[in-house]
Amino acid sequence: MDERAAGRALRALERYRDGPPKHPRSYPDLHEHVLALARAGLLVVVDEPINKDTEMHPLVRWQYRGCIAEPERKAFLFTQPTDSKGRRFDISVLVAGLAANRDVYRIGFGNPLEEIGETWVKAIADPIAPRLITHAPCQELVTTGADLERDGGGLDGLPVPISTPGWDNAPYLRPAITSPRTPTPASRTSATIADSSRRRAGSG
């Protein structure tokens, strides 16, 4: 990476340093995960327009099909997604950010690799009881009524990358979508997982 590209990447990541969480939690959010990946040298920041419909997934897929060793694979953060209709999105997209390789998975999980199996077993055996709340970060931006009908007002407003151009966009929406360019509280990151068939909710 040349100096100019490195400078752009650092400036792009500054958007993710949004201070202490407003909502108390015992785990890192997606902004913090992105920064942790960058610190570990496991993040490629693409800070230029990339078409989410035709370029984004094929670009990331090269590392799996191009004989790149598993430890060398990276997560990709696309900060200027576009689509084939010429739209530009004010939302970044993180691809392969949870399991591009074992170290990416370990960072997201928050445990050393050798402890992950045991941690899973304990978590499954002792689930956290659900807690009813009246306010959550994922409910801070709400779109209803006629605003859903305008161009980009519904799911079209999310830069969901197409997995296989010309075929489908995968059975559910599964990118990590962040919104660092809008003022807080919208800048608090949330991962969007929407199951279009409603039969595979929670998968992926």
XYZ file of C-alpha atoms in Angstrom:
204
model
C 0.000 0.000 0.000
C 1.522 3.366 -0.996
C 1.568 6.381 1.339
C -1.427 8.060 -0.279
C -3.574 4.908 0.005
C -2.436 4.372 3.600
C -3.412 7.944 4.442
C -6.882 7.482 2.947
C -7.348 4.273 4.928
C -6.400 5.972 8.200
C -8.779 8.865 7.521
C -11.584 6.408 6.714
C -11.059 4.593 10.007
C -11.256 7.838 11.998
C -15.020 7.729 11.432
C -15.187 4.647 13.641
C -13.659 6.239 16.722
C -16.868 7.543 18.252
C -15.997 7.494 21.940
C -17.526 5.665 24.888
C -20.779 3.818 24.198
C -23.956 5.673 25.038
C -25.673 2.390 25.865
C -23.941 0.275 28.554
C -22.776 -3.108 27.265
C -20.228 -5.746 28.132
C -19.059 -6.405 24.565
C -17.436 -4.402 21.737
C -19.634 -3.047 18.952
C -18.913 -3.329 15.253
C -17.007 -0.029 15.123
C -14.625 -1.354 17.768
C -14.310 -4.645 15.907
C -13.347 -2.816 12.701
C -10.633 -0.911 14.566
C -9.377 -4.119 16.231
C -9.051 -5.762 12.801
C -7.127 -2.749 11.513
C -4.745 -2.821 14.479
C -4.102 -6.530 13.843
C -3.331 -5.929 10.149
C -6.392 -7.944 9.135
C -8.396 -5.225 7.373
C -8.241 -3.936 3.804
C -9.874 -0.489 3.548
C -11.208 0.284 0.062
C -11.905 4.023 0.187
C -13.063 4.526 -3.384
C -16.338 3.810 -5.218
C -17.005 0.084 -5.624
C -20.155 -1.311 -7.234
C -21.864 -3.553 -4.661
C -23.810 -5.334 -7.415
C -20.930 -6.410 -9.636
C -17.567 -5.806 -7.948
C -17.691 -6.105 -4.171
C -18.120 -9.831 -3.565
C -16.025 -10.892 -6.566
C -13.179 -8.710 -5.248
C -13.260 -10.325 -1.797
C -13.746 -13.788 -3.284
C -10.412 -13.606 -5.082
C -8.573 -14.283 -1.825
C -10.411 -17.594 -1.444
C -9.943 -18.683 -5.044
C -6.537 -17.192 -5.743
C -4.369 -19.537 -3.683
C -3.913 -17.010 -0.857
C -3.039 -18.910 2.323
C -5.743 -18.839 4.996
C -3.674 -16.811 7.517
C -3.144 -14.107 4.856
C -6.833 -13.556 4.116
C -8.372 -10.277 5.263
C -11.623 -8.549 6.046
C -12.599 -5.788 3.590
C -14.188 -2.453 4.490
C -15.785 -0.637 1.544
C -16.399 2.986 2.482
C -17.967 4.246 -0.778
C -20.378 1.585 -2.061
C -22.336 2.307 -5.218
C -24.817 0.255 -7.234
C -25.575 -0.402 -10.891
C -28.233 2.349 -10.901
C -25.639 4.967 -10.044
C -26.656 5.332 -6.403
C -24.046 6.235 -3.802
C -24.564 5.084 -0.229
C -23.541 6.980 2.890
C -22.991 3.647 4.622
C -19.909 1.440 4.687
C -19.957 -2.313 4.116
C -17.746 -4.824 5.935
C -17.288 -8.109 4.049
C -15.550 -11.186 5.541
C -15.307 -9.242 8.794
C -16.302 -12.094 11.077
C -14.542 -15.149 9.696
C -12.112 -14.304 6.885
C -9.583 -16.423 8.747
C -9.075 -17.876 12.219
C -7.574 -14.685 13.623
C -10.493 -12.575 12.375
C -12.870 -15.028 14.037
C -10.829 -14.982 17.250
C -10.890 -11.177 17.421
C -14.631 -11.073 16.875
C -15.205 -13.814 19.421
C -13.040 -12.131 22.030
C -11.230 -15.272 23.179
C -7.969 -17.018 22.297
C -8.467 -19.508 19.495
C -7.825 -22.521 21.720
C -10.596 -21.435 24.121
C -13.364 -20.905 21.570
C -14.703 -24.479 21.599
C -14.981 -24.601 25.369
C -16.544 -21.121 25.437
C -19.223 -22.205 22.960
C -20.047 -25.289 25.040
C -20.405 -23.201 28.212
C -22.519 -20.559 26.459
C -24.924 -23.132 25.019
C -25.264 -24.817 28.406
C -25.916 -21.539 30.235
C -27.824 -19.141 27.938
C -28.478 -15.551 28.968
C -32.112 -14.954 29.814
C -33.878 -12.457 27.522
C -34.403 -8.974 28.926
C -37.226 -6.673 27.866
C -36.091 -3.135 27.065
C -37.882 -0.077 25.761
C -35.004 1.584 23.910
C -32.135 0.133 21.877
C -29.518 1.522 19.461
C -31.013 -0.474 16.580
C -34.300 1.435 17.057
C -32.828 4.935 16.923
C -33.548 5.369 13.221
C -37.055 4.397 12.148
C -38.542 4.759 8.654
C -42.311 4.456 8.250
C -45.197 5.357 5.974
C -44.612 7.243 2.748
C -40.865 7.475 3.428
C -40.651 3.739 2.717
C -42.037 4.306 -0.789
C -39.447 6.825 -1.954
C -36.395 5.687 -3.885
C -33.917 4.258 -1.411
C -36.387 4.547 1.457
C -36.802 0.833 2.138
C -34.282 -1.988 1.875
C -32.974 -0.325 -1.298
C -31.394 2.230 1.016
C -29.025 -0.422 2.379
C -25.958 -1.241 0.277
C -26.461 -5.007 0.365
C -23.860 -6.596 -1.928
C -24.951 -9.151 -4.492
C -23.203 -12.445 -3.874
C -23.532 -13.830 -7.398
C -24.116 -11.137 -10.052
C -26.834 -12.114 -12.498
C -28.166 -14.832 -10.216
C -29.144 -13.743 -6.709
C -28.148 -11.625 -3.749
C -27.917 -14.590 -1.366
C -30.890 -15.997 0.581
C -30.714 -13.279 3.206
C -29.112 -9.900 3.728
C -25.956 -10.568 5.656
C -23.363 -7.794 5.386
C -22.227 -5.803 8.345
C -23.472 -2.341 7.488
C -22.100 0.668 9.324
C -23.085 4.296 9.183
C -20.111 6.367 10.340
C -20.803 9.495 8.308
C -24.063 10.520 9.928
C -24.239 12.246 13.311
C -24.594 10.293 16.531
C -26.756 8.411 17.466
C -26.972 7.056 13.937
C -23.221 6.597 13.917
C -23.523 3.842 16.509
C -22.959 0.757 14.439
C -25.477 -1.985 14.013
C -25.200 -5.183 12.032
C -28.183 -5.729 9.780
C -29.337 -9.282 9.218
C -32.634 -9.590 7.406
C -34.051 -12.898 6.246
C -36.031 -12.323 3.078
C -37.695 -15.713 3.263
C -38.275 -15.503 7.036
C -37.327 -19.159 7.232
C -33.624 -18.752 7.805
C -33.621 -16.042 10.424
C -30.531 -16.113 12.589
C -28.441 -18.096 10.114
C -25.228 -16.715 8.695
